[in-house]
Coordinates of C-alpha atoms and ligand atoms in Angstrom, one line a residue:
M995 CA 90.2 121.8 107.6
S996 CA 90.8 122.9 104.0
L997 CA 93.6 121.4 102.0
S998 CA 95.6 124.6 101.9
K999 CA 95.6 124.9 105.7
A1000 CA 96.6 121.3 106.2
Q1001 CA 99.3 121.6 103.6
K1002 CA 100.5 124.9 105.2
K1003 CA 100.8 123.3 108.6
L1004 CA 102.9 120.5 107.2
Q1005 CA 105.1 123.0 105.3
Q1006 CA 105.7 125.0 108.4
T1007 CA 107.2 122.0 110.1
G1008 CA 109.7 121.7 107.3
F1009 CA 108.8 118.0 107.1
L1010 CA 108.0 117.9 103.4
D1011 CA 111.6 118.9 102.7
I1012 CA 113.2 116.0 104.5
P1013 CA 114.8 113.6 102.0
T1014 CA 112.6 110.5 101.7
D1015 CA 115.5 108.1 102.3
Q1016 CA 116.2 109.4 105.8
I1017 CA 112.9 108.1 107.2
D1018 CA 112.0 104.5 107.9
Y1019 CA 108.3 105.1 107.2
A1020 CA 107.1 101.6 108.3
A1021 CA 109.0 101.9 111.7
E1022 CA 107.6 105.4 112.2
I1023 CA 104.0 104.4 111.3
N1024 CA 104.3 101.5 113.8
R1025 CA 105.5 103.8 116.5
L1026 CA 102.8 106.3 115.9
R1027 CA 100.1 103.6 115.8
K1028 CA 101.0 102.6 119.3
E1029 CA 101.6 106.1 120.7
K1030 CA 98.4 107.5 119.4
N1031 CA 96.2 104.4 119.8
A1032 CA 95.5 104.6 116.1
V1033 CA 94.0 102.1 113.8
I1034 CA 94.9 102.0 110.1
L1035 CA 92.1 100.9 107.8
A1036 CA 92.9 100.2 104.1
H1037 CA 90.8 99.4 101.1
Y1038 CA 91.8 96.5 98.7
Y1039 CA 92.6 99.1 96.0
Q1040 CA 95.4 100.7 98.1
R1041 CA 99.1 100.2 97.1
P1042 CA 100.5 96.9 98.4
E1043 CA 102.8 98.5 101.0
I1044 CA 99.8 100.3 102.5
Q1045 CA 97.7 97.1 102.6
D1046 CA 100.6 95.3 104.2
I1047 CA 101.0 97.8 107.1
A1048 CA 97.2 98.3 107.8
D1049 CA 95.5 96.8 110.8
F1050 CA 92.6 95.9 108.7
V1051 CA 92.1 95.6 104.9
G1052 CA 88.6 95.3 103.6
D1053 CA 85.8 96.2 101.1
S1054 CA 83.7 99.3 101.6
L1055 CA 81.2 97.4 103.8
A1056 CA 83.7 95.7 106.1
L1057 CA 85.6 99.0 106.5
A1058 CA 82.4 100.8 107.6
Q1059 CA 81.5 97.9 109.9
Y1060 CA 85.0 98.1 111.4
A1061 CA 84.8 101.8 111.8
A1062 CA 81.4 101.5 113.6
K1063 CA 82.9 99.4 116.4
T1064 CA 86.6 100.5 116.8
D1065 CA 87.8 101.8 120.2
A1066 CA 90.9 103.4 118.7
D1067 CA 91.4 107.1 119.4
M1068 CA 92.4 107.9 115.8
I1069 CA 91.1 106.3 112.6
V1070 CA 93.6 106.5 109.8
F1071 CA 91.7 105.8 106.6
A1072 CA 93.8 104.7 103.7
G1073 CA 91.1 104.8 101.1
V1074 CA 89.2 107.7 99.5
H1075 CA 87.4 110.6 101.0
F1076 CA 83.9 109.2 101.2
M1077 CA 85.2 106.2 103.2
A1078 CA 87.0 108.5 105.7
E1079 CA 83.9 110.6 105.8
T1080 CA 81.7 107.6 106.6
A1081 CA 84.0 106.7 109.4
K1082 CA 83.7 110.2 110.8
I1083 CA 79.9 110.2 110.6
L1084 CA 80.0 107.0 112.7
N1085 CA 82.7 108.4 115.1
P1086 CA 82.1 112.1 115.7
T1087 CA 84.4 112.3 118.7
K1088 CA 87.3 110.4 117.2
K1089 CA 90.0 112.0 115.0
V1090 CA 89.7 110.6 111.4
V1091 CA 92.6 111.4 109.1
L1092 CA 93.4 110.3 105.6
P1093 CA 96.7 110.5 103.7
D1094 CA 95.6 112.8 100.9
L1095 CA 92.5 115.0 101.0
K1096 CA 92.5 115.0 97.2
A1097 CA 91.7 111.3 97.1
G1098 CA 88.2 111.7 95.8
C1099 CA 86.0 109.4 93.8
S1100 CA 84.7 109.9 90.2
L1101 CA 81.5 108.0 91.2
A1102 CA 80.8 110.2 94.3
E1103 CA 81.5 113.3 92.2
S1104 CA 78.9 112.2 89.6
A1105 CA 76.2 113.0 92.1
P1106 CA 76.3 116.7 93.0
A1107 CA 74.0 117.3 96.0
D1108 CA 72.0 120.2 94.5
K1109 CA 71.1 118.3 91.3
F1110 CA 70.4 115.2 93.2
K1111 CA 68.0 117.0 95.6
A1112 CA 66.1 118.4 92.6
F1113 CA 65.9 114.8 91.2
K1114 CA 64.6 113.5 94.5
D1115 CA 62.1 116.3 94.9
A1116 CA 60.7 115.5 91.5
H1117 CA 59.9 111.9 92.7
P1118 CA 58.5 112.4 96.3
D1119 CA 57.0 109.0 96.5
H1120 CA 60.4 107.2 95.9
L1121 CA 62.6 105.8 98.7
V1122 CA 66.3 106.7 98.1
V1123 CA 68.9 104.0 98.2
S1124 CA 72.5 105.3 97.7
Y1125 CA 75.7 103.5 97.2
V1126 CA 78.2 104.3 99.9
N1127 CA 80.4 106.1 97.2
T1128 CA 78.7 109.4 97.8
S1129 CA 79.3 112.6 99.8
A1130 CA 77.8 113.2 103.3
E1131 CA 75.3 115.6 101.6
I1132 CA 73.9 112.8 99.4
K1133 CA 73.8 110.4 102.4
A1134 CA 71.8 113.0 104.2
L1135 CA 69.3 112.9 101.3
T1136 CA 69.2 109.1 101.4
D1137 CA 67.0 106.7 103.2
I1138 CA 69.3 103.6 103.1
V1139 CA 73.0 103.5 102.1
C1140 CA 74.3 100.3 100.6
T1141 CA 77.6 98.9 99.3
S1142 CA 78.3 96.4 96.6
S1143 CA 78.4 93.6 99.2
N1144 CA 74.9 94.2 100.6
A1145 CA 73.1 96.1 97.9
E1146 CA 70.9 93.1 96.8
K1147 CA 69.9 92.3 100.4
I1148 CA 69.0 96.0 101.0
I1149 CA 66.9 96.2 97.9
R1150 CA 65.1 92.9 98.7
S1151 CA 64.3 94.2 102.2
I1152 CA 62.2 97.0 100.6
P1153 CA 58.5 96.1 99.9
E1154 CA 58.0 95.4 96.2
N1155 CA 55.4 98.1 95.7
Q1156 CA 57.7 100.8 97.0
P1157 CA 59.3 102.8 94.2
I1158 CA 63.0 103.4 94.6
I1159 CA 65.6 105.8 93.4
F1160 CA 69.0 104.2 93.2
A1161 CA 72.1 106.5 93.1
P1162 CA 74.7 107.2 91.9
D1163 CA 76.0 104.2 89.9
R1164 CA 73.9 103.4 86.8
N1165 CA 75.8 100.1 86.2
L1166 CA 75.3 98.7 89.7
G1167 CA 71.7 99.9 89.6
D1168 CA 71.1 98.2 86.3
W1169 CA 72.6 95.0 87.6
L1170 CA 70.5 95.2 90.7
N1171 CA 67.3 95.7 88.7
K1172 CA 68.2 92.6 86.8
Q1173 CA 69.0 90.6 89.9
T1174 CA 65.9 91.6 91.9
G1175 CA 63.3 92.2 89.1
R1176 CA 62.8 95.8 90.3
N1177 CA 62.5 98.8 88.1
M1178 CA 64.5 101.3 90.2
L1179 CA 64.9 104.8 88.9
L1180 CA 68.6 105.2 88.3
W1181 CA 70.8 108.2 88.7
D1182 CA 73.2 108.5 85.8
G1183 CA 76.5 108.2 87.5
A1184 CA 79.5 105.9 87.0
C1185 CA 83.0 105.0 88.1
M1186 CA 85.6 105.9 85.5
V1187 CA 87.8 103.0 86.5
H1188 CA 85.2 100.4 86.0
E1189 CA 83.9 102.0 82.8
A1190 CA 87.4 102.0 81.3
F1191 CA 87.6 98.2 80.6
S1192 CA 87.9 97.2 77.0
I1193 CA 85.5 94.3 76.2
D1194 CA 87.4 93.6 73.0
R1195 CA 90.7 93.1 74.8
I1196 CA 89.1 91.1 77.6
L1197 CA 87.5 88.8 75.0
Q1198 CA 90.8 88.5 73.2
L1199 CA 92.4 87.4 76.6
K1200 CA 89.7 84.8 77.0
V1201 CA 90.5 83.4 73.5
E1202 CA 94.2 83.2 74.5
N1203 CA 93.3 81.7 77.9
P1204 CA 90.3 79.5 77.2
D1205 CA 90.2 78.0 80.7
A1206 CA 90.2 81.4 82.4
E1207 CA 87.1 82.7 84.1
I1208 CA 86.1 86.3 83.7
I1209 CA 85.0 87.8 87.0
A1210 CA 83.8 91.4 87.5
H1211 CA 82.8 94.1 90.0
P1212 CA 79.2 95.2 89.4
E1213 CA 80.3 98.8 88.8
S1214 CA 81.4 97.5 85.4
Q1215 CA 79.3 98.0 82.3
R1216 CA 76.5 95.6 81.3
H1217 CA 78.3 94.2 78.2
L1218 CA 81.2 93.1 80.5
L1219 CA 78.9 91.8 83.2
K1220 CA 77.2 89.6 80.6
V1221 CA 80.4 87.7 79.9
A1222 CA 81.5 87.4 83.5
S1223 CA 81.0 84.0 85.3
Y1224 CA 81.0 85.7 88.7
I1225 CA 79.9 89.3 89.7
G1226 CA 80.6 90.6 93.1
S1227 CA 82.1 93.2 95.4
T1228 CA 85.9 93.2 96.1
S1229 CA 85.5 90.8 99.0
G1230 CA 83.1 88.7 96.9
L1231 CA 85.7 88.4 94.1
L1232 CA 88.4 87.5 96.6
D1233 CA 86.3 84.8 98.2
Y1234 CA 85.2 83.4 94.8
V1235 CA 88.8 83.0 93.5
K1236 CA 89.9 81.4 96.8
N1237 CA 87.1 78.9 96.8
S1238 CA 87.1 78.1 93.0
P1239 CA 89.0 75.1 91.5
T1240 CA 89.7 77.3 88.4
Q1241 CA 93.3 78.1 87.9
T1242 CA 93.2 81.3 85.8
F1243 CA 91.1 84.4 86.2
I1244 CA 90.6 87.6 84.3
V1245 CA 89.8 90.1 87.0
A1246 CA 87.7 93.2 86.1
T1247 CA 88.1 95.6 88.9
E1248 CA 90.7 98.0 90.1
A1249 CA 94.1 96.3 89.9
G1250 CA 95.0 96.9 93.6
I1251 CA 92.9 93.8 94.5
L1252 CA 95.5 91.6 92.8
H1253 CA 97.8 92.1 95.7
K1254 CA 95.5 90.3 98.2
M1255 CA 94.4 87.8 95.5
H1256 CA 98.0 86.8 94.8
Q1257 CA 98.6 86.4 98.6
D1258 CA 95.6 84.2 98.9
N1259 CA 96.3 82.2 95.8
P1260 CA 100.0 82.0 95.1
D1261 CA 99.6 79.2 92.5
K1262 CA 96.8 80.7 90.4
I1263 CA 97.2 82.9 87.3
L1264 CA 95.5 86.2 87.9
I1265 CA 95.2 88.6 84.9
A1266 CA 94.1 92.2 85.4
A1267 CA 91.4 93.1 82.9
P1268 CA 92.8 95.7 80.4
T1269 CA 91.5 99.0 79.4
A1270 CA 91.2 100.4 75.8
D1271 CA 94.5 102.3 76.5
K1272 CA 97.1 99.9 75.1
T1273 CA 99.9 101.6 77.0
C1274 CA 98.6 99.9 80.3
N1275 CA 97.4 96.5 81.1
C1276 CA 95.1 97.2 84.0
S1277 CA 92.7 99.8 85.3
E1278 CA 93.9 101.8 88.3
C1279 CA 92.0 104.3 90.4
E1280 CA 94.1 107.5 90.4
Y1281 CA 92.4 108.6 93.6
M1282 CA 93.2 105.4 95.5
K1283 CA 96.8 105.6 94.3
L1284 CA 97.3 109.1 95.6
N1285 CA 98.0 107.6 99.0
T1286 CA 101.6 106.6 99.7
L1287 CA 103.5 105.3 102.8
R1288 CA 105.1 108.7 103.2
K1289 CA 101.7 110.5 103.2
L1290 CA 100.3 107.8 105.6
Y1291 CA 103.2 108.6 108.0
L1292 CA 102.7 112.4 107.7
C1293 CA 98.9 112.2 108.3
M1294 CA 99.6 110.2 111.5
Q1295 CA 102.3 112.4 112.7
Y1296 CA 100.5 115.7 112.2
E1297 CA 96.9 114.4 112.4
L1298 CA 96.2 116.1 109.1
P1299 CA 94.3 116.3 106.9
D1300 CA 91.4 115.4 109.1
V1301 CA 87.8 115.0 108.3
E1302 CA 85.3 117.4 109.9
I1303 CA 81.5 117.3 109.3
E1304 CA 79.0 119.8 110.4
E1305 CA 76.8 118.2 113.1
T1306 CA 73.3 118.7 111.5
L1307 CA 74.6 117.2 108.3
R1308 CA 76.3 114.3 110.2
I1309 CA 73.1 113.3 112.0
K1310 CA 71.1 113.2 108.8
A1311 CA 73.8 111.2 107.0
L1312 CA 74.2 108.9 110.0
K1313 CA 70.5 107.7 109.8
S1314 CA 71.0 106.2 106.3
I1315 CA 74.2 104.5 107.3
E1316 CA 72.8 103.1 110.5
R1317 CA 69.8 101.7 108.5
M1318 CA 72.2 100.0 106.2
L1319 CA 74.1 98.4 109.1
E1320 CA 70.8 97.3 110.8
I1321 CA 69.6 95.6 107.6
T1322 CA 73.0 94.0 106.9
N1323 CA 73.1 92.5 110.4
S1324 CA 69.6 91.3 110.3
P1325 CA 69.6 87.5 110.1
S1326 CA 65.9 87.4 109.3
L1327 CA 66.4 89.1 105.9
K1328 CA 67.6 87.1 103.0
S1329 CA 70.9 88.0 101.3
Ligands
LIG417 P1 83.6 97.6 97.3 O1 84.8 97.7 98.2 O2 82.3 97.7 98.0 O3 83.7 96.3 96.5 O4 83.6 98.8 96.3 C1 84.6 99.1 95.4 C2 84.9 100.5 95.2 O5 84.7 101.1 94.2 C3 85.4 101.3 96.3 O6 85.7 102.5 95.9
LIG418 FE1 85.6 105.8 93.1 FE2 85.9 104.1 91.1 FE3 88.0 104.9 92.5 FE4 86.2 103.2 93.6 S1 87.5 102.8 91.9 S2 87.1 105.1 94.5 S3 84.3 104.0 92.7 S4 86.7 106.2 91.2

């Protein structure tokens, strides 16, 4: 359903006009969760109150794995569109809703399907590995999907003499080339949140906090990854901080992760890596932050906006996601 139709339906109910303070959103969300046998999935970049009310909070891989096995009737995806779309590809008969259809992703948008198809057609001998941050159309053009948690394992599972196109993130692709010794052909896309960090301000923070460790998500730029003592996915960063004896960390990923990191490590000092913009001290994803408790409630109540995918496209996209899940779950392949 298009955004305007979904919005219109909500407007018709008059619900958007009810004053916010008259609704106990948490209580209503809990009621609807039971009534509708719904499961609420949230990414670590979501607002704290959304993470706190979710049934499951995870990184992109864990969320896809959860979606692949849930028996809930309705999946409520508090994340961005490609995540809800992945859940729908895996669950065509279930209703998949998200709080705000405008919650997109700059990285997914950096790979338009028509341009990517032309790129792929120009390199017919290449296998295509795409990061999960892509549209269903790109997944349909992909051989194997990956996330930042399993990307290295996926690349290492491919014979060394097989040329690879990696899309859409040039920073993750560059880092993977370095890790695996491959020379993958990289699509020139990026995440605006992870490219906004200021290396100068981060290094200044390090001077002020000499005992701090810089840790970073691999969507960050090469110059930042070079000074990081640990590089990993959101769940990797969380595990690293929990298991490290270090007391202070400068964390270079979307600032929403600090909520769970603080919960896991109440005594540690966690500093969000700053951007060049001196008016703010962290990097936030404007798409992730579109979701609010109120919109979460509304999407559960009205089951809108929901994700629909045309069946032929879904089947094509499904193959590349299933291949990712098979390789990820294969104990015989090294991580
Ligand atoms: P992970 O959850 O795989 O670490 O990815 C981060 C991200 O950019 C999600 O949009
Ligand atoms: Fe996309 Fe970057 Fe936001 Fe993740 S943080 S959803 S990659 S724009």
